[in-house]
Amino acid sequence: MAINDSETESLLRQAGKGDAVAVGRLLEKYRPKLKQMVAVRLDRRIASRLDPSDVVQDVLTDAGMNLEAYLSAPPLPFYPWLRRFAQERVIQLHRHHLFTDKRSLFREQAGGGFLPDETMGQLADVLASSQSTPSQHVIRGELCQQVRKVLDELAARDREVLVLRYLEDLSFPEIALAAGLTEGAVKMRHLRALERIRVLLGSVDGASG
């Protein structure tokens, strides 16, 4: 479990000795990252009634109550462990508010993660911007639509890897833990998905040239 940074390791040691200030700092350190994760996953119809910040506060409260057990026998590096509380909370919210709604436009991914339709649009925009050439930026809207089609054709785990990488900003080791894959498999899926997008963008560039 080498993906904890030195500050986190120090805070974990202090928290293990009963330092309440260290516990607070440890949980607060990851509040922005958790908020980003929740914002990516939360359907806009829930977000309109329940702010991601409130969801994160509930997550940190739950994690704090379970921290002693974690410190006695850590099953994962700290952030991947913490993120699981957020993932479970988001799943609960979607199932409670939207699971029976046939109009709901979200996907339950492999591993139990939800991806709202608007998140896929956001991912398409990020990928179209990062992978396209300067000459293609003038047709960004069209590129986003094309990239979205490619994303829809990907396997669920491949989409999840891209979301974790580009919208949650996780490292490959963190993605492996979150997605239940080996790091090698994550890198392969990431490379394969990007290659499909680059081929698409290359064909668009050739057609417009």
Short mmCIF file of C-alpha atoms in Angstrom, two decimals:
data_model
loop_
_atom_site.label_atom_id
_atom_site.label_comp_id
_atom_site.label_asym_id
_atom_site.label_seq_id
_atom_site.Cartn_x
_atom_site.Cartn_y
_atom_site.Cartn_z
CA MET A 1 0.00 0.00 0.00
CA ALA A 2 2.58 2.51 -1.14
CA ILE A 3 0.28 5.11 -2.69
CA ASN A 4 -0.28 7.08 0.52
CA ASP A 5 1.81 10.24 0.35
CA SER A 6 4.17 11.17 3.18
CA GLU A 7 1.75 13.68 4.74
CA THR A 8 -1.04 11.11 4.83
CA GLU A 9 1.29 8.50 6.37
CA SER A 10 2.31 10.98 9.06
CA LEU A 11 -1.30 11.88 9.85
CA LEU A 12 -2.26 8.21 9.98
CA ARG A 13 0.50 7.53 12.50
CA GLN A 14 -0.62 10.46 14.65
CA ALA A 15 -4.28 9.45 14.37
CA GLY A 16 -3.33 5.94 15.44
CA LYS A 17 -1.92 7.43 18.65
CA GLY A 18 -5.24 9.11 19.39
CA ASP A 19 -4.45 12.59 18.04
CA ALA A 20 -7.89 14.10 17.33
CA VAL A 21 -6.38 17.06 15.47
CA ALA A 22 -4.59 14.68 13.11
CA VAL A 23 -7.85 12.82 12.49
CA GLY A 24 -9.54 16.08 11.52
CA ARG A 25 -6.69 17.10 9.24
CA LEU A 26 -6.61 13.66 7.65
CA LEU A 27 -10.29 13.73 6.74
CA GLU A 28 -10.25 17.37 5.66
CA LYS A 29 -7.30 16.78 3.36
CA TYR A 30 -9.45 14.68 1.05
CA ARG A 31 -12.66 16.71 1.19
CA PRO A 32 -12.01 18.48 -2.19
CA LYS A 33 -11.12 15.21 -3.91
CA LEU A 34 -14.25 13.51 -2.55
CA LYS A 35 -16.38 16.46 -3.60
CA GLN A 36 -15.03 16.15 -7.13
CA MET A 37 -15.82 12.42 -7.13
CA VAL A 38 -19.38 12.98 -5.89
CA ALA A 39 -20.01 15.82 -8.34
CA VAL A 40 -18.95 13.57 -11.22
CA ARG A 41 -21.24 10.75 -10.09
CA LEU A 42 -24.32 12.54 -8.80
CA ASP A 43 -27.28 12.86 -11.16
CA ARG A 44 -28.26 16.50 -11.66
CA ARG A 45 -31.79 15.81 -10.38
CA ILE A 46 -30.34 14.75 -7.04
CA ALA A 47 -27.69 17.49 -7.08
CA SER A 48 -30.45 20.08 -7.52
CA ARG A 49 -31.85 19.02 -4.13
CA LEU A 50 -28.75 17.80 -2.34
CA ASP A 51 -25.43 19.61 -2.64
CA PRO A 52 -22.35 17.41 -3.17
CA SER A 53 -20.80 19.14 -0.15
CA ASP A 54 -23.55 17.73 2.07
CA VAL A 55 -22.97 14.25 0.66
CA VAL A 56 -19.25 14.55 1.36
CA GLN A 57 -19.93 15.66 4.93
CA ASP A 58 -21.99 12.52 5.50
CA VAL A 59 -19.20 10.44 3.95
CA LEU A 60 -16.54 11.96 6.20
CA THR A 61 -18.74 11.39 9.25
CA ASP A 62 -19.17 7.72 8.34
CA ALA A 63 -15.46 7.35 7.64
CA GLY A 64 -14.58 8.99 10.95
CA MET A 65 -16.74 6.48 12.79
CA ASN A 66 -14.89 3.63 11.05
CA LEU A 67 -11.40 5.10 11.26
CA GLU A 68 -10.33 3.22 14.37
CA ALA A 69 -11.03 -0.12 12.68
CA TYR A 70 -9.17 1.06 9.58
CA LEU A 71 -6.12 2.10 11.58
CA SER A 72 -5.95 -1.26 13.33
CA ALA A 73 -5.80 -3.18 10.04
CA PRO A 74 -5.81 -1.00 6.88
CA PRO A 75 -7.35 -2.98 3.99
CA LEU A 76 -6.43 -0.31 1.42
CA PRO A 77 -4.41 2.90 1.10
CA PHE A 78 -6.32 5.70 2.78
CA TYR A 79 -7.96 7.57 -0.09
CA PRO A 80 -9.21 4.44 -1.93
CA TRP A 81 -10.70 3.32 1.40
CA LEU A 82 -12.29 6.72 1.94
CA ARG A 83 -13.59 6.85 -1.62
CA ARG A 84 -15.52 3.62 -1.08
CA PHE A 85 -17.70 5.36 1.49
CA ALA A 86 -18.50 8.02 -1.11
CA GLN A 87 -19.20 5.40 -3.76
CA GLU A 88 -21.60 3.54 -1.48
CA ARG A 89 -23.37 6.77 -0.54
CA VAL A 90 -23.82 7.83 -4.18
CA ILE A 91 -25.19 4.39 -5.06
CA GLN A 92 -27.68 4.60 -2.18
CA LEU A 93 -28.85 8.05 -3.29
CA HIS A 94 -29.37 6.99 -6.90
CA ARG A 95 -31.20 3.82 -5.97
CA HIS A 96 -33.42 5.69 -3.53
CA HIS A 97 -34.25 8.64 -5.78
CA LEU A 98 -33.94 7.34 -9.34
CA PHE A 99 -33.81 3.56 -9.50
CA THR A 100 -37.53 3.21 -10.21
CA ASP A 101 -37.59 6.16 -12.64
CA LYS A 102 -37.69 4.74 -16.17
CA ARG A 103 -36.74 8.15 -17.54
CA SER A 104 -33.47 8.11 -15.63
CA LEU A 105 -30.41 8.56 -17.83
CA PHE A 106 -27.61 7.08 -15.79
CA ARG A 107 -25.52 3.96 -16.09
CA GLU A 108 -24.64 1.52 -13.35
CA GLN A 109 -21.07 0.63 -14.18
CA ALA A 110 -19.09 -2.46 -13.41
CA GLY A 111 -18.17 -2.26 -9.75
CA GLY A 112 -21.34 -0.45 -8.78
CA GLY A 113 -20.48 3.06 -9.93
CA PHE A 114 -23.08 5.36 -11.48
CA LEU A 115 -22.38 7.60 -14.45
CA PRO A 116 -25.03 10.21 -15.18
CA ASP A 117 -25.60 11.00 -18.84
CA GLU A 118 -24.24 14.51 -18.38
CA THR A 119 -21.00 13.07 -17.00
CA MET A 120 -20.46 11.20 -20.24
CA GLY A 121 -20.89 14.49 -22.09
CA GLN A 122 -18.33 16.11 -19.81
CA LEU A 123 -15.89 13.26 -20.41
CA ALA A 124 -16.36 13.53 -24.17
CA ASP A 125 -15.59 17.26 -23.99
CA VAL A 126 -12.43 16.70 -21.94
CA LEU A 127 -11.16 13.97 -24.26
CA ALA A 128 -12.02 15.87 -27.43
CA SER A 129 -10.05 18.85 -26.11
CA SER A 130 -7.04 16.89 -24.89
CA GLN A 131 -6.65 14.57 -27.88
CA SER A 132 -7.54 16.87 -30.78
CA THR A 133 -5.19 19.02 -32.86
CA PRO A 134 -5.34 22.85 -32.85
CA SER A 135 -7.03 22.83 -36.27
CA GLN A 136 -9.80 20.64 -34.87
CA HIS A 137 -10.71 23.02 -32.05
CA VAL A 138 -12.91 25.04 -34.40
CA ILE A 139 -15.20 22.02 -34.79
CA ARG A 140 -15.13 21.08 -31.11
CA GLY A 141 -18.88 20.55 -30.85
CA GLU A 142 -18.83 18.04 -33.69
CA LEU A 143 -15.79 16.31 -32.22
CA CYS A 144 -17.51 15.96 -28.85
CA GLN A 145 -20.46 14.24 -30.49
CA GLN A 146 -18.15 11.83 -32.29
CA VAL A 147 -16.14 11.10 -29.15
CA ARG A 148 -19.37 10.51 -27.25
CA LYS A 149 -20.33 7.84 -29.78
CA VAL A 150 -16.99 6.12 -29.24
CA LEU A 151 -17.50 6.25 -25.46
CA ASP A 152 -20.93 4.69 -25.80
CA GLU A 153 -19.36 1.78 -27.71
CA LEU A 154 -16.68 1.11 -25.09
CA ALA A 155 -16.98 -1.61 -22.49
CA ALA A 156 -18.27 -0.31 -19.15
CA ARG A 157 -14.91 -0.85 -17.43
CA ASP A 158 -13.09 1.09 -20.16
CA ARG A 159 -15.44 4.04 -19.68
CA GLU A 160 -14.94 3.81 -15.95
CA VAL A 161 -11.16 3.93 -16.33
CA LEU A 162 -11.44 7.12 -18.39
CA VAL A 163 -13.78 8.75 -15.87
CA LEU A 164 -11.47 7.89 -13.00
CA ARG A 165 -8.46 9.22 -14.90
CA TYR A 166 -9.82 12.39 -16.49
CA LEU A 167 -12.70 13.49 -14.26
CA GLU A 168 -11.60 12.21 -10.85
CA ASP A 169 -7.88 12.76 -11.57
CA LEU A 170 -6.79 9.47 -10.02
CA SER A 171 -3.41 7.85 -10.54
CA PHE A 172 -3.18 4.46 -12.23
CA PRO A 173 -2.60 2.64 -8.90
CA GLU A 174 -5.67 4.40 -7.44
CA ILE A 175 -7.73 3.52 -10.51
CA ALA A 176 -6.72 -0.12 -10.18
CA LEU A 177 -7.99 -0.22 -6.61
CA ALA A 178 -11.20 1.66 -7.44
CA ALA A 179 -12.03 -0.45 -10.49
CA GLY A 180 -10.96 -3.81 -9.11
CA LEU A 181 -8.34 -4.33 -11.82
CA THR A 182 -4.60 -4.78 -11.92
CA GLU A 183 -2.55 -1.69 -12.71
CA GLY A 184 -1.41 -3.33 -15.93
CA ALA A 185 -5.00 -3.96 -17.00
CA VAL A 186 -5.91 -0.35 -16.22
CA LYS A 187 -3.07 0.98 -18.37
CA MET A 188 -4.02 -1.35 -21.23
CA ARG A 189 -7.68 -0.34 -21.13
CA HIS A 190 -6.71 3.33 -20.94
CA LEU A 191 -4.34 3.05 -23.91
CA ARG A 192 -6.85 1.07 -25.97
CA ALA A 193 -9.65 3.56 -25.35
CA LEU A 194 -7.48 6.56 -26.19
CA GLU A 195 -6.28 4.86 -29.36
CA ARG A 196 -9.86 4.45 -30.54
CA ILE A 197 -10.49 8.13 -29.92
CA ARG A 198 -7.28 9.16 -31.71
CA VAL A 199 -8.20 7.04 -34.72
CA LEU A 200 -11.60 8.73 -34.80
CA LEU A 201 -10.09 12.21 -34.55
CA GLY A 202 -7.56 11.34 -37.23
CA SER A 203 -10.33 10.35 -39.61
CA VAL A 204 -12.23 13.56 -38.84
CA ASP A 205 -9.09 15.62 -39.45
CA GLY A 206 -8.47 13.84 -42.76
CA ALA A 207 -12.03 14.37 -43.91
CA SER A 208 -11.89 18.09 -43.13
CA GLY A 209 -8.42 18.62 -44.62
#
